[in-house]
Amino acid sequence: MKYGIVGLAIVLSGCAGTSPKISWVASVNVDEFTDKKTCSVSVGSLYTKSSVFTYSNHYYPYIEVVDNDLRVGIKSGGNYRIPVGNVQIRIDNNDAWTINTSETPLDYAPQASTVDFSQYVENLPEESRKQAQRTYDAAMEGSARAMSPFTAATGEKARAILDEMVNGKEIKYRTIGMNQAASTTGEYALDASLPEALSKCGIKA
C-alpha cells in the first residue's frame, strides 16, 4: 500500500512539472450580432497548450481597449458570470485603487428594463414628468452597472493603473462586499507575459 502511494505522488509530481505556466494572455472576442472585435488581456485559472479557462464565482484582472477607450478592472469568469461590484486593486506597495461600479462603462452592463415608464407619469405636469423620467433612468443605469460582470476604470485613471502594472511585480485585488467577510481576493504576478500580451492587442504599455 505504501508503494502505491509513493508511486502516485511521483506521477502527480511529474504532471505538475509539465503544467503550462500561469501567464497573461491576449484574447479576441467577436460580437455575434455586430461583428465588432475587441481584444483583451487577462489571466485564467486553468491553462492548456492552446486555451485558457476561467471559473465561475472567481474574479480576474483584465485590460481592454474598446473604440480606442482603455479599460482596466476586474471581471468575473466562467460560463455563468456574476456581478463584480466595487473593487480595489493594488500594485506592489503603491496606494490601492478603488474602482466603483458607477465608473463602469454602460455598454458592459446588462440591458436595463424595457418597461415604458412614461405610462406611470402621464398625468403629472410636464416638468414633473421629466424629473421623474430622469430619476427613473438614473436608477436603471445604476442598477445595470451594479449587475455588470465587469467593473472597470477608463481614461487617465485606467492609464495610471496600467502604468503601475507594467512597471510592477504583483497585482492584488479584492471585491468590496457589505463586510470584509464577503470580500473576494486574488493576486497574480506581473511578469514578462503582460507586455507581450498587451502588444498582441495593440495596447501601448
N, CA, C and O of each residue as an XYZ file, in Angstrom:
820
protein
N       0.832     -1.204      0.000
C       0.000      0.000      0.000
C       0.866      1.253      0.000
O       0.555      2.223     -0.691
N       1.943      1.238      0.765
C       2.840      2.382      0.825
C       3.477      2.641     -0.537
O       3.656      3.789     -0.942
N       3.823      1.535     -1.254
C       4.454      1.704     -2.561
C       3.498      2.377     -3.540
O       3.912      3.189     -4.367
N       2.195      2.026     -3.435
C       1.196      2.628     -4.319
C       1.094      4.122     -4.105
O       0.988      4.883     -5.067
N       1.124      4.554     -2.847
C       1.025      5.975     -2.530
C       2.241      6.726     -3.045
O       2.109      7.816     -3.603
N       3.430      6.148     -2.861
C       4.649      6.787     -3.337
C       4.628      6.914     -4.850
O       4.996      7.953     -5.399
N       4.187      5.833     -5.534
C       4.124      5.859     -6.990
C       3.193      6.931     -7.496
O       3.505      7.614     -8.472
N       2.033      7.097     -6.839
C       1.067      8.107     -7.234
C       1.649      9.499     -7.047
O       1.447     10.376     -7.888
N       2.364      9.707     -5.959
C       2.963     11.010     -5.692
C       3.972     11.373     -6.764
O       4.058     12.530     -7.175
N       4.747     10.376     -7.226
C       5.741     10.627     -8.263
C       5.063     11.009     -9.576
O       5.517     11.915    -10.275
N       3.970     10.309     -9.910
C       3.237     10.611    -11.141
C       2.664     12.016    -11.094
O       2.786     12.774    -12.056
N       2.032     12.369     -9.966
C       1.443     13.695     -9.826
C       2.513     14.774     -9.882
O       2.304     15.838    -10.465
N       3.650     14.496     -9.278
C       4.738     15.460     -9.304
C       5.207     15.695    -10.728
O       5.496     16.828    -11.113
N       5.284     14.626    -11.512
C       5.700     14.759    -12.897
C       4.706     15.573    -13.699
O       5.104     16.386    -14.533
N       3.393     15.366    -13.459
C       2.358     16.120    -14.167
C       2.432     17.597    -13.820
O       2.305     18.460    -14.688
N       2.641     17.878    -12.527
C       2.691     19.273    -12.098
C       3.853     19.994    -12.753
O       3.755     21.180    -13.069
N       4.954     19.285    -12.958
C       6.127     19.904    -13.540
C       5.940     20.282    -14.996
O       6.649     21.153    -15.499
N       4.991     19.642    -15.692
C       4.787     19.923    -17.110
C       3.562     20.793    -17.367
O       3.229     21.053    -18.523
N       2.882     21.250    -16.316
C       1.702     22.092    -16.491
C       2.101     23.448    -17.066
O       3.141     23.991    -16.691
N       1.283     24.009    -17.981
C       1.597     25.325    -18.539
C       1.655     26.380    -17.443
O       0.879     26.338    -16.489
N       2.572     27.320    -17.583
C       2.748     28.372    -16.591
C       1.593     29.364    -16.657
O       1.126     29.711    -17.742
N       1.136     29.818    -15.496
C       0.105     30.851    -15.462
C       0.698     32.148    -15.990
O       1.749     32.588    -15.523
N       0.035     32.756    -16.953
C       0.560     33.974    -17.555
C      -0.578     34.826    -18.088
O      -1.729     34.392    -18.141
N      -0.239     36.045    -18.481
C      -1.191     36.955    -19.095
C      -1.312     36.607    -20.571
O      -0.309     36.384    -21.249
N      -2.533     36.562    -21.059
C      -2.763     36.180    -22.448
C      -3.711     37.172    -23.116
O      -4.547     37.795    -22.461
N      -3.562     37.302    -24.422
C      -4.444     38.155    -25.218
C      -5.535     37.295    -25.842
O      -5.267     36.189    -26.312
N      -6.759     37.802    -25.846
C      -7.863     37.065    -26.461
C      -8.744     38.023    -27.246
O      -9.001     39.148    -26.819
N      -9.203     37.556    -28.403
C     -10.051     38.364    -29.280
C     -11.483     37.854    -29.194
O     -11.730     36.655    -29.318
N     -12.419     38.763    -28.983
C     -13.836     38.416    -28.948
C     -14.554     39.126    -30.089
O     -14.278     40.289    -30.382
N     -15.474     38.417    -30.724
C     -16.246     38.981    -31.828
C     -17.728     38.920    -31.476
O     -18.263     37.844    -31.209
N     -18.391     40.073    -31.475
C     -19.823     40.122    -31.196
C     -20.573     39.416    -32.325
O     -20.405     39.754    -33.497
N     -21.395     38.439    -31.968
C     -22.061     37.630    -32.988
C     -23.140     38.385    -33.754
O     -23.622     37.899    -34.777
N     -23.528     39.570    -33.276
C     -24.549     40.339    -33.975
C     -23.966     41.526    -34.744
O     -24.430     41.853    -35.836
N     -22.949     42.165    -34.170
C     -22.385     43.358    -34.808
C     -21.050     43.093    -35.495
O     -20.557     43.942    -36.237
N     -20.455     41.910    -35.251
C     -19.130     41.562    -35.773
C     -18.038     42.481    -35.233
O     -16.939     42.534    -35.785
N     -18.337     43.199    -34.161
C     -17.359     44.090    -33.550
C     -16.324     43.275    -32.788
O     -16.669     42.410    -31.983
N     -15.045     43.560    -33.051
C     -13.964     42.828    -32.407
C     -13.377     43.631    -31.251
O     -13.176     44.840    -31.358
N     -13.111     42.952    -30.165
C     -12.401     43.558    -29.045
C     -11.282     42.609    -28.635
O     -11.425     41.389    -28.717
N     -10.184     43.178    -28.199
C      -9.045     42.372    -27.753
C      -8.746     42.735    -26.305
O      -8.583     43.909    -25.974
N      -8.675     41.737    -25.456
C      -8.430     41.985    -24.039
C      -7.276     41.133    -23.539
O      -6.939     40.106    -24.127
N      -6.679     41.579    -22.447
C      -5.559     40.876    -21.820
C      -5.967     40.512    -20.402
O      -6.406     41.368    -19.634
N      -5.820     39.237    -20.060
C      -6.222     38.807    -18.726
C      -5.476     37.533    -18.350
O      -4.551     37.106    -19.042
N      -5.894     36.942    -17.251
C      -5.314     35.697    -16.755
C      -6.435     34.681    -16.580
O      -7.604     35.004    -16.792
N      -6.089     33.461    -16.197
C      -7.096     32.431    -16.001
C      -6.750     31.523    -14.841
O      -5.774     31.745    -14.125
N      -7.563     30.501    -14.669
C      -7.340     29.533    -13.593
C      -6.813     28.206    -14.114
O      -6.123     27.483    -13.395
N      -7.138     27.882    -15.370
C      -6.722     26.605    -15.945
C      -6.138     26.853    -17.328
O      -6.799     27.420    -18.198
N      -4.899     26.427    -17.523
C      -4.199     26.658    -18.779
C      -3.897     25.330    -19.475
O      -3.464     24.368    -18.840
N      -4.132     25.293    -20.780
C      -3.667     24.189    -21.609
C      -2.724     24.791    -22.652
O      -2.458     25.993    -22.632
N      -2.230     23.972    -23.541
C      -1.301     24.487    -24.550
C      -1.978     25.443    -25.526
O      -1.314     26.277    -26.142
N      -3.310     25.323    -25.670
C      -3.997     26.148    -26.662
C      -5.132     26.998    -26.099
O      -5.688     27.827    -26.819
N      -5.487     26.812    -24.832
C      -6.642     27.524    -24.284
C      -6.398     27.954    -22.840
O      -5.540     27.415    -22.141
N      -7.178     28.940    -22.425
C      -7.166     29.411    -21.042
C      -8.608     29.425    -20.551
O      -9.497     29.923    -21.242
N      -8.842     28.883    -19.367
C     -10.197     28.786    -18.840
C     -10.310     29.547    -17.516
O      -9.364     29.613    -16.730
N     -11.491     30.114    -17.297
C     -11.782     30.784    -16.033
C     -12.903     30.036    -15.326
O     -13.646     29.278    -15.949
N     -13.019     30.254    -14.028
C     -14.023     29.566    -13.228
C     -15.148     30.517    -12.839
O     -14.919     31.707    -12.626
N     -16.350     29.990    -12.749
C     -17.467     30.769    -12.227
C     -17.213     31.091    -10.755
O     -16.542     30.336    -10.050
N     -17.753     32.210    -10.306
C     -17.577     32.679     -8.924
C     -16.130     33.050     -8.608
O     -15.743     33.118     -7.442
N     -15.333     33.289     -9.651
C     -13.969     33.775     -9.488
C     -13.828     35.091    -10.251
O     -14.561     35.357    -11.204
N     -12.871     35.905     -9.809
C     -12.660     37.212    -10.434
C     -11.240     37.312    -10.980
O     -10.305     36.723    -10.437
N     -11.096     38.081    -12.078
C      -9.813     38.166    -12.765
C      -9.537     39.604    -13.216
O     -10.437     40.276    -13.719
N      -8.302     40.080    -13.038
C      -7.946     41.410    -13.552
C      -7.837     41.357    -15.076
O      -7.477     40.325    -15.642
N      -8.146     42.460    -15.725
C      -8.057     42.473    -17.186
C      -7.822     43.889    -17.701
O      -8.093     44.875    -17.016
N      -7.311     43.959    -18.927
C      -7.083     45.220    -19.640
C      -7.711     45.081    -21.016
O      -7.608     44.029    -21.648
N      -8.364     46.140    -21.483
C      -9.047     46.061    -22.769
C      -9.137     47.449    -23.389
O      -9.179     48.456    -22.682
N      -9.167     47.492    -24.713
C      -9.418     48.739    -25.426
C     -10.666     48.547    -26.286
O     -10.741     47.619    -27.091
N     -11.643     49.437    -26.104
C     -12.883     49.403    -26.881
C     -13.053     50.763    -27.543
O     -13.202     51.778    -26.862
N     -13.031     50.783    -28.873
C     -13.149     52.047    -29.616
C     -12.139     53.075    -29.106
O     -12.484     54.229    -28.852
N     -10.890     52.639    -28.962
C      -9.781     53.490    -28.504
C      -9.927     53.943    -27.057
O      -9.216     54.845    -26.615
N     -10.836     53.328    -26.323
C     -11.060     53.662    -24.915
C     -10.426     52.582    -24.041
O     -10.890     51.442    -24.024
N      -9.358     52.943    -23.311
C      -8.668     51.984    -22.450
C      -9.501     51.691    -21.209
O     -10.030     52.602    -20.571
N      -9.611     50.410    -20.877
C     -10.352     49.987    -19.693
C      -9.508     49.005    -18.892
O      -8.939     48.063    -19.443
N      -9.434     49.237    -17.590
C      -8.679     48.370    -16.693
C      -9.553     48.070    -15.485
O     -10.117     48.983    -14.881
N      -9.666     46.803    -15.132
C     -10.512     46.481    -13.991
C     -10.537     45.006    -13.666
O      -9.558     44.289    -13.870
N     -11.680     44.563    -13.153
C     -11.880     43.186    -12.715
C     -13.136     42.636    -13.388
O     -14.141     43.336    -13.514
N     -13.070     41.384    -13.816
C     -14.229     40.727    -14.414
C     -14.467     39.392    -13.728
O     -13.555     38.828    -13.124
N     -15.686     38.890    -13.818
C     -15.978     37.562    -13.289
C     -15.807     36.541    -14.408
O     -15.922     36.874    -15.587
N     -15.532     35.302    -14.032
C     -15.224     34.285    -15.025
C     -16.288     33.215    -15.154
O     -17.355     33.297    -14.546
N     -15.976     32.205    -15.963
C     -16.878     31.081    -16.156
C     -17.958     31.345    -17.185
O     -18.045     32.435    -17.749
N     -18.781     30.335    -17.422
C     -19.885     30.463    -18.374
C     -21.050     31.262    -17.810
O     -21.819     31.862    -18.561
N     -21.178     31.269    -16.495
C     -22.268     31.993    -15.845
C     -21.658     33.083    -14.977
O     -21.311     32.855    -13.818
N     -21.534     34.259    -15.550
C     -20.827     35.346    -14.881
C     -21.719     36.055    -13.874
O     -22.909     36.268    -14.108
N     -21.121     36.410    -12.761
C     -21.847     37.064    -11.682
C     -21.407     38.522    -11.577
O     -20.334     38.875    -12.065
N     -22.219     39.374    -10.948
C     -21.829     40.780    -10.776
C     -20.531     40.903     -9.983
O     -20.256     40.100     -9.091
N     -19.745     41.911    -10.319
C     -18.466     42.127     -9.641
C     -18.611     43.089     -8.469
O     -18.109     42.815     -7.379
N     -19.290     44.210     -8.680
C     -19.404     45.213     -7.623
C     -18.168     46.097     -7.556
O     -17.333     46.068     -8.460
N     -18.047     46.872     -6.503
C     -16.884     47.740     -6.324
C     -15.645     46.901     -6.022
O     -15.735     45.856     -5.378
N     -14.485     47.368     -6.493
C     -13.252     46.603     -6.309
C     -12.111     47.514     -5.876
O     -12.163     48.732     -6.046
N     -11.086     46.898     -5.317
C      -9.830     47.579     -5.015
C      -8.695     46.814     -5.672
O      -8.669     45.583     -5.665
N      -7.754     47.563     -6.239
C      -6.579     46.995     -6.896
C      -5.337     47.637     -6.290
O      -5.295     48.848     -6.070
N      -4.328     46.814     -6.023
C      -3.067     47.360     -5.524
C      -1.901     46.696     -6.237
O      -1.829     45.470     -6.317
N      -0.995     47.505     -6.752
C       0.201     47.007     -7.425
C       1.398     47.270     -6.524
O       1.687     48.414     -6.173
N       2.089     46.201     -6.155
C       3.247     46.287     -5.260
C       2.885     47.075     -3.992
O       1.865     46.804     -3.358
N       3.731     48.053     -3.629
C       3.469     48.842     -2.423
C       2.843     50.197     -2.726
O       2.815     51.078     -1.868
N       2.344     50.361     -3.938
C       1.672     51.612     -4.289
C       0.328     51.711     -3.565
O      -0.193     50.717     -3.058
N      -0.213     52.907     -3.528
C      -1.534     53.088     -2.930
C      -2.569     52.276     -3.704
O      -2.475     52.127     -4.922
N      -3.548     51.759     -2.982
C      -4.599     50.963     -3.621
C      -5.530     51.858     -4.434
O      -5.803     52.999     -4.064
N      -6.007     51.312     -5.546
C      -7.002     51.980     -6.373
C      -8.376     51.395     -6.057
O      -8.525     50.179     -5.944
N      -9.366     52.253     -5.916
C     -10.746     51.802     -5.769
C     -11.495     52.113     -7.059
O     -11.474     53.247     -7.539
N     -12.151     51.111     -7.613
C     -12.948     51.294     -8.826
C     -14.395     50.955     -8.476
O     -14.701     49.833     -8.071
N     -15.265     51.921     -8.634
C     -16.673     51.739     -8.295
C     -17.494     51.357     -9.523
O     -17.111     51.645    -10.657
N     -18.609     50.715     -9.280
C     -19.479     50.330    -10.394
C     -19.967     51.548    -11.167
O     -20.262     51.450    -12.358
N     -20.054     52.695    -10.499
C     -20.528     53.912    -11.170
C     -19.573     54.374    -12.262
O     -19.966     55.143    -13.139
N     -18.307     53.911    -12.222
C     -17.320     54.270    -13.236
C     -17.378     53.352    -14.452
O     -16.852     53.688    -15.513
N     -18.010     52.209    -14.299
C     -18.008     51.190    -15.340
C     -18.773     51.650    -16.575
O     -19.901     52.127    -16.452
N     -18.181     51.519    -17.770
C     -18.894     51.894    -18.995
C     -20.227     51.167    -19.104
O     -20.320     49.977    -18.802
N     -21.243     51.878    -19.532
C     -22.588     51.315    -19.546
C     -22.735     50.187    -20.558
O     -23.624     49.348    -20.414
N     -21.872     50.151    -21.590
C     -22.011     49.065    -22.569
C     -21.601     47.716    -21.998
O     -21.840     46.682    -22.622
N     -20.977     47.714    -20.801
C     -20.663     46.465    -20.118
C     -21.864     45.931    -19.342
O     -21.922     44.750    -19.000
N     -22.813     46.812    -19.071
C     -23.903     46.464    -18.167
C     -24.998     45.685    -18.884
O     -25.197     45.861    -20.086
N     -25.717     44.819    -18.151
C     -26.856     44.128    -18.741
C     -27.904     45.137    -19.189
O     -28.009     46.221    -18.616
N     -28.674     44.789    -20.203
C     -29.699     45.699    -20.698
C     -30.721     45.980    -19.614
O     -31.221     45.071    -18.952
N     -31.017     47.250    -19.448
C     -31.957     47.646    -18.403
C     -33.381     47.256    -18.784
O     -33.647     46.807    -19.899
N     -34.278     47.437    -17.838
C     -35.680     47.106    -18.054
C     -36.251     47.861    -19.252
O     -35.929     49.029    -19.473
N     -37.102     47.181    -20.022
C     -37.718     47.807    -21.191
C     -39.119     48.326    -20.875
O     -39.876     48.663    -21.785
N     -39.462     48.392    -19.602
C     -40.777     48.891    -19.197
C     -40.922     50.354    -19.608
O     -40.014     51.157    -19.393
N     -42.066     50.694    -20.199
C     -42.344     52.074    -20.589
C     -42.789     52.838    -19.348
O     -43.941     52.744    -18.923
N     -41.857     53.595    -18.776
C     -42.135     54.295    -17.522
C     -43.106     55.455    -17.716
O     -43.791     55.858    -16.776
N     -43.168     55.989    -18.929
C     -43.982     57.183    -19.171
C     -45.455     56.965    -18.849
O     -46.156     57.909    -18.482
N     -45.927     55.735    -18.983
C     -47.342     55.473    -18.723
C     -47.712     55.695    -17.262
O     -48.881     55.900    -16.935
N     -46.708     55.654    -16.381
C     -46.990     55.823    -14.956
C     -46.979     57.290    -14.527
O     -47.405     57.618    -13.419
N     -46.500     58.161    -15.391
C     -46.406     59.575    -15.011
C     -47.129     60.477    -16.005
O     -46.949     61.695    -15.984
N     -47.938     59.890    -16.869
C     -48.574     60.675    -17.925
C     -49.532     61.733    -17.397
O     -49.821     62.702    -18.099
N     -50.029     61.569    -16.179
C     -50.972     62.544    -15.621
C     -50.286     63.648    -14.821
O     -50.950     64.540    -14.293
N     -48.963     63.588    -14.734
C     -48.225     64.615    -14.000
C     -47.958     65.821    -14.897
O     -47.981     65.696    -16.122
N     -47.705     66.983    -14.301
C     -47.295     68.151    -15.098
C     -46.006     67.836    -15.860
O     -45.238     66.966    -15.449
N     -45.770     68.536    -16.961
C     -44.641     68.227    -17.846
C     -43.304     68.214    -17.116
O     -42.526     67.274    -17.280
N     -43.022     69.239    -16.314
C     -41.741     69.302    -15.621
C     -41.594     68.148    -14.633
O     -40.503     67.600    -14.473
N     -42.680     67.784    -13.979
C     -42.645     66.661    -13.038
C     -42.403     65.350    -13.777
O     -41.698     64.471    -13.281
N     -42.996     65.223    -14.976
C     -42.774     64.018    -15.784
C     -41.307     63.895    -16.170
O     -40.727     62.812    -16.095
N     -40.706     65.015    -16.586
C     -39.300     64.993    -16.991
C     -38.395     64.620    -15.821
O     -37.463     63.830    -15.967
N     -38.686     65.202    -14.656
C     -37.881     64.909    -13.475
C     -38.017     63.443    -13.071
O     -37.031     62.793    -12.722
N     -39.242     62.932    -13.119
C     -39.476     61.531    -12.770
C     -38.766     60.604    -13.754
O     -38.218     59.575    -13.359
N     -38.779     60.974    -15.047
C     -38.118     60.155    -16.057
C     -36.608     60.145    -15.848
O     -35.969     59.099    -15.970
N     -36.030     61.319    -15.529
C     -34.586     61.390    -15.278
C     -34.205     60.544    -14.071
O     -33.191     59.845    -14.086
N     -35.022     60.613    -13.030
C     -34.756     59.824    -11.824
C     -34.832     58.333    -12.128
O     -34.001     57.549    -11.669
N     -35.836     57.957    -12.906
C     -36.009     56.546    -13.276
C     -34.836     56.056    -14.122
O     -34.300     54.975    -13.879
N     -34.437     56.857    -15.121
C     -33.329     56.465    -15.994
C     -32.031     56.309    -15.205
O     -31.266     55.373    -15.434
N     -31.787     57.241    -14.267
C     -30.575     57.166    -13.448
C     -30.584     55.915    -12.578
O     -29.553     55.264    -12.406
N     -31.748     55.584    -12.033
C     -31.864     54.392    -11.189
C     -31.618     53.123    -12.005
O     -30.965     52.193    -11.532
N     -32.143     53.090    -13.235
C     -31.953     51.920    -14.093
C     -30.487     51.762    -14.500
O     -29.968     50.647    -14.546
N     -29.818     52.891    -14.796
C     -28.404     52.830    -15.159
C     -27.565     52.350    -13.980
O     -26.672     51.519    -14.145
N     -27.856     52.876    -12.789
C     -27.115     52.458    -11.606
C     -27.302     50.984    -11.316
O     -26.353     50.287    -10.957
N     -28.530     50.510    -11.474
C     -28.822     49.099    -11.246
C     -28.112     48.220    -12.269
O     -27.580     47.162    -11.932
N     -28.108     48.672    -13.530
C     -27.455     47.896    -14.588
C     -25.954     47.789    -14.340
O     -25.368     46.720    -14.509
N     -25.331     48.900    -13.939
C     -23.889     48.870    -13.661
C     -23.580     47.961    -12.470
O     -22.584     47.239    -12.476
N     -24.435     48.002    -11.455
C     -24.217     47.176    -10.270
C     -24.307     45.689    -10.599
O     -23.690     44.871     -9.918
N     -25.065     45.328    -11.632
C     -25.236     43.929    -12.010
C     -24.239     43.479    -13.073
O     -24.284     42.329    -13.510
N     -23.346     44.361    -13.493
C     -22.403     44.037    -14.560
C     -21.354     43.025    -14.098
O     -20.890     43.097    -12.960
N     -20.970     42.075    -14.974
C     -19.886     41.137    -14.651
C     -18.509     41.759    -14.854
O     -17.499     41.058    -14.802
N     -18.463     43.063    -15.086
C     -17.215     43.818    -15.210
C     -17.292     45.046    -14.310
O     -18.359     45.639    -14.153
N     -16.165     45.425    -13.723
C     -16.027     46.733    -13.091
C     -14.717     47.310    -13.598
O     -13.656     46.717    -13.404
N     -14.787     48.472    -14.251
C     -13.595     48.979    -14.921
C     -13.458     50.483    -14.812
O     -14.443     51.221    -14.805
N     -12.196     50.923    -14.725
C     -11.859     52.337    -14.814
C     -11.516     52.649    -16.267
O     -11.106     51.765    -17.019
N     -11.686     53.901    -16.652
C     -11.371     54.326    -18.009
C     -10.503     55.584    -17.959
O     -10.200     56.103    -16.885
N     -10.110     56.063    -19.137
C      -9.409     57.335    -19.235
C      -8.077     57.370    -18.508
O      -7.335     56.387    -18.492
N      -7.783     58.523    -17.902
C      -6.494     58.734    -17.244
C      -6.289     57.782    -16.068
O      -5.167     57.354    -15.801
N      -7.364     57.455    -15.374
C      -7.247     56.533    -14.236
C      -6.822     55.147    -14.715
O      -5.960     54.512    -14.107
N      -7.427     54.680    -15.805
C      -7.054     53.378    -16.360
C      -5.602     53.390    -16.809
O      -4.879     52.419    -16.586
N      -5.166     54.473    -17.437
C      -3.781     54.581    -17.898
C      -2.812     54.569    -16.718
O      -1.755     53.944    -16.794
N      -3.161     55.253    -15.631
C      -2.291     55.287    -14.453
C      -2.163     53.897    -13.827
O      -1.077     53.502    -13.404
N      -3.271     53.160    -13.769
C      -3.226     51.796    -13.220
C      -2.373     50.900    -14.108
O      -1.559     50.120    -13.613
N      -2.560     51.014    -15.429
C      -1.784     50.184    -16.355
C      -0.295     50.505    -16.266
O       0.536     49.598    -16.326
N       0.053     51.781    -16.122
C       1.462     52.166    -15.986
C       2.088     51.493    -14.769
O       3.226     51.027    -14.827
N       1.338     51.445    -13.665
C       1.851     50.767    -12.472
C       1.999     49.271    -12.726
O       2.952     48.648    -12.258
N       1.059     48.699    -13.466
C       1.102     47.261    -13.726
C       2.323     46.870    -14.553
O       3.009     45.902    -14.224
N       2.599     47.614    -15.624
C       3.718     47.231    -16.498
C       5.068     47.486    -15.826
O       6.090     46.951    -16.257
N       5.070     48.298    -14.777
C       6.314     48.558    -14.046
C       6.361     47.834    -12.702
O       7.312     47.988    -11.936
N       5.325     47.046    -12.425
C       5.241     46.373    -11.137
C       5.595     44.900    -11.210
O       5.958     44.377    -12.264
N       5.480     44.245    -10.065
C       5.804     42.824     -9.967
C       4.606     41.972     -9.564
O       4.574     40.774     -9.846
N       3.613     42.587     -8.901
C       2.470     41.805     -8.432
C       1.232     42.692     -8.328
O       1.311     43.847     -7.908
N       0.100     42.136     -8.714
C      -1.172     42.835     -8.560
C      -2.048     42.057     -7.586
O      -2.204     40.842     -7.703
N      -2.611     42.773     -6.632
C      -3.565     42.193     -5.696
C      -4.900     42.895     -5.899
O      -4.941     44.076     -6.246
N      -5.978     42.177     -5.685
C      -7.287     42.791     -5.875
C      -8.310     42.131     -4.962
O      -8.136     41.002     -4.502
N      -9.372     42.867     -4.719
C     -10.474     42.306     -3.947
C     -11.768     43.016     -4.320
O     -11.780     44.202     -4.648
N     -12.840     42.265     -4.259
C     -14.153     42.875     -4.387
C     -14.546     43.373     -3.009
O     -14.171     42.784     -1.994
N     -15.299     44.455     -2.977
C     -15.670     45.064     -1.704
C     -17.110     44.705     -1.393
O     -18.038     45.257     -1.985
N     -17.296     43.776     -0.457
C     -18.632     43.358     -0.074
C     -19.205     44.266      0.992
O     -18.600     45.271      1.364
N     -20.380     43.899      1.480
C     -21.014     44.667      2.543
C     -20.185     44.620      3.815
O     -20.278     45.507      4.664
N     -19.368     43.572      3.939
C     -18.445     43.482      5.065
C     -17.204     42.758      4.587
O     -17.209     42.182      3.498
N     -16.155     42.773      5.364
C     -14.888     42.188      4.940
C     -15.005     40.697      4.649
O     -14.318     40.176      3.770
N     -15.877     40.010      5.385
C     -16.024     38.572      5.182
C     -16.587     38.255      3.804
O     -16.384     37.160      3.280
N     -17.298     39.221      3.219
C     -17.914     38.993      1.915
C     -16.966     39.318      0.765
O     -17.295     39.062     -0.394
N     -15.799     39.876      1.066
C     -14.863     40.253      0.020
C     -14.177     39.028     -0.567
O     -13.949     38.036      0.127
N     -13.849     39.110     -1.858
C     -13.124     38.054     -2.547
C     -11.801     38.628     -3.021
O     -11.775     39.670     -3.676
N     -10.701     37.958     -2.696
C      -9.378     38.485     -3.019
C      -8.653     37.587     -4.010
O      -9.030     36.434     -4.216
N      -7.606     38.137     -4.619
C      -6.777     37.364     -5.533
C      -5.495     38.120     -5.818
O      -5.394     39.309     -5.517
N      -4.520     37.445     -6.394
C      -3.270     38.102     -6.766
C      -2.599     37.335     -7.903
O      -2.729     36.116     -8.018
N      -1.878     38.084     -8.739
C      -1.154     37.495     -9.863
C       0.175     38.217    -10.040
O       0.306     39.397     -9.713
N       1.150     37.496    -10.560
C       2.444     38.093    -10.867
C       2.327     38.941    -12.128
O       1.582     38.606    -13.049
N       3.066     40.033    -12.155
C       3.133     40.903    -13.330
C       4.474     40.643    -14.008
O       5.438     41.385    -13.816
N       4.517     39.586    -14.797
C       5.780     39.173    -15.403
C       5.869     39.609    -16.863
O       5.072     40.423    -17.328
N       6.843     39.060    -17.575
C       7.090     39.461    -18.964
C       5.942     39.111    -19.897
O       5.858     39.648    -21.001
N       5.050     38.211    -19.466
C       3.927     37.842    -20.329
C       2.925     38.990    -20.472
O       2.162     39.022    -21.438
N       2.917     39.936    -19.520
C       1.967     41.051    -19.587
C       2.258     41.982    -20.765
O       1.374     42.176    -21.598
N       3.458     42.568    -20.875
C       3.708     43.436    -22.032
C       3.619     42.695    -23.358
O       3.254     43.286    -24.374
N       3.947     41.409    -23.358
C       3.842     40.622    -24.587
C       2.382     40.504    -25.025
O       2.069     40.659    -26.205
N       1.491     40.229    -24.070
C       0.067     40.114    -24.387
C      -0.511     41.472    -24.788
O      -1.329     41.553    -25.705
N      -0.090     42.534    -24.108
C      -0.558     43.877    -24.457
C      -0.177     44.221    -25.895
O      -0.960     44.822    -26.630
N       1.027     43.833    -26.281
C       1.497     44.104    -27.638
C       0.635     43.392    -28.673
O       0.352     43.950    -29.733
N       0.219     42.172    -28.375
C      -0.619     41.409    -29.302
C      -1.977     42.074    -29.500
O      -2.596     41.930    -30.554
N      -2.437     42.800    -28.485
C      -3.715     43.507    -28.581
C      -3.548     44.934    -29.095
O      -4.529     45.654    -29.276
N      -2.303     45.335    -29.327
C      -2.073     46.698    -29.788
C      -2.263     47.731    -28.700
O      -2.507     48.902    -28.990
N      -2.154     47.306    -27.441
C      -2.299     48.217    -26.303
C      -0.920     48.727    -25.913
O      -0.035     47.934    -25.591
N      -0.731     50.021    -25.936
C       0.565     50.605    -25.614
C       0.832     50.518    -24.121
O       0.043     50.998    -23.306
N       1.952     49.900    -23.772
C       2.310     49.739    -22.361
C       2.964     51.009    -21.830
O       3.336     51.068    -20.658
